[in-house]
Amino acid sequence: GPLATLERLAAAYAGVASYTARFERQEVVAGELRPREEILLKFRRPGLMYLKWVAGPPKGREILFVPGRDDGRMLVREPGLFTSFATIVMAPDSPRVLEESRHPVTDIGIGRLIDLIIDNARRAASRGELIVRDLGPGSEPDGPVRRLEAILPRDPARGYDCYRIELSVAKASGLPVRAVIHDWSDRVVAEYAYRRLRLDPPRDPADFDPANPSYGFPRWRVSP
């Protein structure tokens, strides 16, 4: 059935322990379309993340998040004359984050994208309200994909996160490498893509260490 098609995304992701990607996003936040961002992303289960902005207004920003470390907060390095003196320590869902993004930093990643899709799809399927369309083959910069569309009831009162999701699922990995989210008026409110995806790359102990010499986190820390 329609749900089984989406459940296969979770099955494809189940065996992935870590990955790197060029994460691209563009979102509508507080009614305004924000500029496109490109972020170098390193991810390792159970939720370790390193992000470095390579394009977009916060170019040069770095974020490091390791569950259970720094009281559940993330380390942020902001580029700029005065902001680069100290590493900022803040919650992944702090108001400063949500001024610039629709989601907490901890919602970034292919696993969370799949979780959010399937959570909505399961609720809709249990009520007989889920439609999934196979839109056929397509191509993304990194190779051939299968294009899917999940449609939920067009009623915000039903408690779903959106009305329609367009997905590009990589033929090679079975993982979603692009998602376009539509709101109740069928307007695009978010677009996410994972380019140059490398699954389970060689591990470097310094990948999630703020002292990694290729990262720019100052030793001095401040909490806003």
Tab-separated table of C-alpha atoms in Angstrom:
chain	number	residue	atom	x	y	z
A	1	GLY	CA	0.000	0.000	0.000
A	2	PRO	CA	0.955	3.689	0.009
A	3	LEU	CA	2.548	3.502	3.450
A	4	ALA	CA	4.814	0.582	2.471
A	5	THR	CA	6.399	2.743	-0.241
A	6	LEU	CA	7.463	5.283	2.390
A	7	GLU	CA	8.439	2.657	4.977
A	8	ARG	CA	11.076	1.461	2.481
A	9	LEU	CA	12.914	4.755	3.049
A	10	ALA	CA	13.373	3.825	6.715
A	11	ALA	CA	14.525	0.324	5.758
A	12	ALA	CA	17.142	1.800	3.396
A	13	TYR	CA	18.391	4.120	6.145
A	14	ALA	CA	18.443	1.475	8.888
A	15	GLY	CA	21.888	0.193	7.903
A	16	VAL	CA	23.531	3.632	7.575
A	17	ALA	CA	25.804	4.448	10.534
A	18	SER	CA	27.251	7.731	9.209
A	19	TYR	CA	27.396	9.893	6.110
A	20	THR	CA	28.651	13.142	4.679
A	21	ALA	CA	26.733	15.367	2.262
A	22	ARG	CA	26.356	18.842	0.852
A	23	PHE	CA	23.049	19.841	2.439
A	24	GLU	CA	21.087	22.501	0.571
A	25	ARG	CA	18.034	24.201	1.998
A	26	GLN	CA	15.709	27.075	1.271
A	27	GLU	CA	12.780	27.811	3.561
A	28	VAL	CA	9.987	30.251	4.192
A	29	VAL	CA	10.363	31.474	7.783
A	30	ALA	CA	7.842	33.884	9.335
A	31	GLY	CA	6.311	34.427	5.894
A	32	GLU	CA	9.611	35.382	4.205
A	33	LEU	CA	11.532	33.257	1.691
A	34	ARG	CA	15.057	33.008	3.068
A	35	PRO	CA	18.135	32.828	0.851
A	36	ARG	CA	19.362	29.428	-0.279
A	37	GLU	CA	21.986	27.873	1.995
A	38	GLU	CA	24.607	25.216	1.308
A	39	ILE	CA	26.065	23.361	4.258
A	40	LEU	CA	28.794	20.750	4.517
A	41	LEU	CA	27.250	18.106	6.780
A	42	LYS	CA	28.893	15.259	8.677
A	43	PHE	CA	26.523	12.955	10.545
A	44	ARG	CA	27.036	9.931	12.749
A	45	ARG	CA	24.475	7.964	14.745
A	46	PRO	CA	22.963	8.555	17.264
A	47	GLY	CA	22.846	12.219	16.209
A	48	LEU	CA	26.393	13.642	16.158
A	49	MET	CA	26.527	16.523	13.685
A	50	TYR	CA	29.071	18.900	12.246
A	51	LEU	CA	27.859	21.640	9.891
A	52	LYS	CA	29.807	24.268	7.991
A	53	TRP	CA	28.008	26.838	5.833
A	54	VAL	CA	29.737	27.158	2.455
A	55	ALA	CA	27.125	29.391	0.778
A	56	GLY	CA	24.340	31.683	1.928
A	57	PRO	CA	24.313	34.622	4.366
A	58	PRO	CA	25.910	32.725	7.294
A	59	LYS	CA	28.849	31.560	5.117
A	60	GLY	CA	31.622	30.393	7.424
A	61	ARG	CA	29.317	29.502	10.339
A	62	GLU	CA	30.148	26.182	12.004
A	63	ILE	CA	27.975	24.103	14.344
A	64	LEU	CA	28.949	21.021	16.305
A	65	PHE	CA	26.397	18.969	18.200
A	66	VAL	CA	27.105	15.788	20.148
A	67	PRO	CA	24.169	14.310	22.100
A	68	GLY	CA	24.938	14.185	25.813
A	69	ARG	CA	27.804	16.674	25.604
A	70	ASP	CA	27.751	20.333	26.723
A	71	ASP	CA	24.424	19.807	28.565
A	72	GLY	CA	22.636	18.984	25.328
A	73	ARG	CA	23.681	22.265	23.751
A	74	MET	CA	25.542	22.867	20.506
A	75	LEU	CA	28.734	24.775	19.797
A	76	VAL	CA	28.443	27.603	17.272
A	77	ARG	CA	31.174	29.573	15.608
A	78	GLU	CA	29.933	32.712	13.867
A	79	PRO	CA	32.159	34.365	11.263
A	80	GLY	CA	32.801	38.070	11.716
A	81	LEU	CA	35.108	40.517	13.417
A	82	PHE	CA	33.605	40.394	16.915
A	83	THR	CA	31.536	37.205	16.822
A	84	SER	CA	34.505	34.985	15.968
A	85	PHE	CA	36.339	35.574	19.293
A	86	ALA	CA	34.317	32.988	21.217
A	87	THR	CA	32.428	29.771	20.645
A	88	ILE	CA	28.729	30.307	21.373
A	89	VAL	CA	27.036	27.540	23.362
A	90	MET	CA	23.281	27.358	22.794
A	91	ALA	CA	20.311	24.995	22.571
A	92	PRO	CA	19.575	23.451	19.140
A	93	ASP	CA	16.035	24.869	19.347
A	94	SER	CA	16.953	28.286	20.714
A	95	PRO	CA	14.885	31.265	19.481
A	96	ARG	CA	17.917	32.475	17.508
A	97	VAL	CA	17.888	29.242	15.502
A	98	LEU	CA	14.141	29.389	14.874
A	99	GLU	CA	14.382	32.972	13.599
A	100	GLU	CA	16.373	31.586	10.657
A	101	SER	CA	14.956	28.093	10.220
A	102	ARG	CA	11.667	26.202	10.380
A	103	HIS	CA	13.203	23.478	12.573
A	104	PRO	CA	15.736	22.986	15.377
A	105	VAL	CA	19.247	22.119	14.229
A	106	THR	CA	18.707	18.565	15.509
A	107	ASP	CA	16.034	18.074	12.803
A	108	ILE	CA	18.672	18.370	10.060
A	109	GLY	CA	19.605	15.064	8.442
A	110	ILE	CA	18.221	12.308	6.255
A	111	GLY	CA	17.134	10.227	9.255
A	112	ARG	CA	15.034	13.026	10.738
A	113	LEU	CA	13.541	13.799	7.311
A	114	ILE	CA	12.454	10.157	6.999
A	115	ASP	CA	11.116	10.167	10.587
A	116	LEU	CA	9.005	13.279	9.951
A	117	ILE	CA	7.629	11.903	6.668
A	118	ILE	CA	6.766	8.501	8.132
A	119	ASP	CA	5.289	9.930	11.330
A	120	ASN	CA	2.814	11.963	9.258
A	121	ALA	CA	2.235	9.107	6.791
A	122	ARG	CA	1.467	6.527	9.488
A	123	ARG	CA	-1.095	8.781	11.126
A	124	ALA	CA	-2.717	9.496	7.757
A	125	ALA	CA	-2.664	5.837	6.682
A	126	SER	CA	-4.293	4.746	9.944
A	127	ARG	CA	-7.161	7.126	9.138
A	128	GLY	CA	-7.314	6.104	5.470
A	129	GLU	CA	-6.200	9.600	4.441
A	130	LEU	CA	-2.787	8.963	2.824
A	131	ILE	CA	-2.167	9.204	-0.920
A	132	VAL	CA	1.259	8.294	-2.376
A	133	ARG	CA	1.895	8.737	-6.088
A	134	ASP	CA	4.809	7.319	-8.026
A	135	LEU	CA	5.774	10.066	-10.483
A	136	GLY	CA	8.291	7.864	-12.287
A	137	PRO	CA	12.002	8.139	-12.947
A	138	GLY	CA	13.911	11.399	-12.811
A	139	SER	CA	17.434	12.650	-12.380
A	140	GLU	CA	19.280	14.726	-9.825
A	141	PRO	CA	22.875	16.032	-10.139
A	142	ASP	CA	24.217	12.868	-8.465
A	143	GLY	CA	22.306	10.334	-10.531
A	144	PRO	CA	18.949	8.739	-11.319
A	145	VAL	CA	16.071	8.982	-8.851
A	146	ARG	CA	12.506	7.785	-8.439
A	147	ARG	CA	10.089	10.643	-7.859
A	148	LEU	CA	7.337	10.201	-5.272
A	149	GLU	CA	4.611	12.442	-3.928
A	150	ALA	CA	2.878	12.025	-0.574
A	151	ILE	CA	-0.414	13.869	-0.147
A	152	LEU	CA	-2.089	14.439	3.217
A	153	PRO	CA	-5.515	15.945	3.954
A	154	ARG	CA	-5.600	19.624	3.035
A	155	ASP	CA	-6.789	20.657	6.462
A	156	PRO	CA	-4.412	22.139	9.050
A	157	ALA	CA	-6.819	21.144	11.812
A	158	ARG	CA	-6.003	17.474	11.158
A	159	GLY	CA	-2.609	17.919	12.833
A	160	TYR	CA	-0.245	17.094	9.973
A	161	ASP	CA	2.946	19.051	9.304
A	162	CYS	CA	2.158	19.890	5.689
A	163	TYR	CA	-0.178	19.174	2.767
A	164	ARG	CA	2.140	17.697	0.146
A	165	ILE	CA	5.714	16.402	-0.040
A	166	GLU	CA	7.598	15.760	-3.281
A	167	LEU	CA	10.504	13.359	-2.889
A	168	SER	CA	13.420	12.312	-5.055
A	169	VAL	CA	14.664	8.908	-3.922
A	170	ALA	CA	18.125	7.902	-5.144
A	171	LYS	CA	18.051	4.662	-7.139
A	172	ALA	CA	21.477	3.688	-5.800
A	173	SER	CA	20.777	4.040	-2.067
A	174	GLY	CA	16.983	4.099	-1.748
A	175	LEU	CA	17.341	7.284	0.340
A	176	PRO	CA	15.510	10.591	-0.154
A	177	VAL	CA	18.003	13.077	-1.592
A	178	ARG	CA	15.535	15.886	-2.232
A	179	ALA	CA	12.299	16.961	-0.557
A	180	VAL	CA	9.951	19.804	-1.462
A	181	ILE	CA	7.359	20.685	1.197
A	182	HIS	CA	4.039	22.381	0.344
A	183	ASP	CA	1.774	24.129	2.850
A	184	TRP	CA	-2.031	24.099	2.991
A	185	SER	CA	-2.329	26.601	0.150
A	186	ASP	CA	0.029	24.330	-1.877
A	187	ARG	CA	2.797	26.923	-1.708
A	188	VAL	CA	6.371	25.631	-1.479
A	189	VAL	CA	7.613	26.466	2.038
A	190	ALA	CA	10.772	24.373	2.173
A	191	GLU	CA	13.169	22.624	-0.141
A	192	TYR	CA	15.937	20.321	1.088
A	193	ALA	CA	18.555	18.402	-0.879
A	194	TYR	CA	21.438	16.117	-0.001
A	195	ARG	CA	24.117	16.256	-2.691
A	196	ARG	CA	27.400	14.335	-2.938
A	197	LEU	CA	26.087	11.843	-0.408
A	198	ARG	CA	28.748	9.449	0.909
A	199	LEU	CA	27.483	6.649	3.114
A	200	ASP	CA	29.672	5.282	5.923
A	201	PRO	CA	32.859	7.139	4.922
A	202	PRO	CA	36.115	6.360	6.758
A	203	ARG	CA	35.882	7.575	10.367
A	204	ASP	CA	38.139	10.280	11.716
A	205	PRO	CA	38.195	10.613	15.531
A	206	ALA	CA	38.403	14.404	15.077
A	207	ASP	CA	35.162	14.663	13.030
A	208	PHE	CA	33.135	15.658	16.109
A	209	ASP	CA	35.912	17.235	18.170
A	210	PRO	CA	35.862	21.060	18.448
A	211	ALA	CA	39.675	20.962	18.673
A	212	ASN	CA	39.894	19.564	15.117
A	213	PRO	CA	42.541	21.857	13.538
A	214	SER	CA	40.448	22.234	10.366
A	215	TYR	CA	37.532	23.625	12.398
A	216	GLY	CA	37.415	27.185	13.724
A	217	PHE	CA	35.891	26.913	17.209
A	218	PRO	CA	37.654	29.311	19.613
A	219	ARG	CA	38.506	27.866	23.034
A	220	TRP	CA	36.752	30.683	24.845
A	221	ARG	CA	33.025	29.905	25.234
A	222	VAL	CA	30.030	32.119	25.919
A	223	SER	CA	26.351	31.363	26.469
A	224	PRO	CA	24.041	34.080	25.106
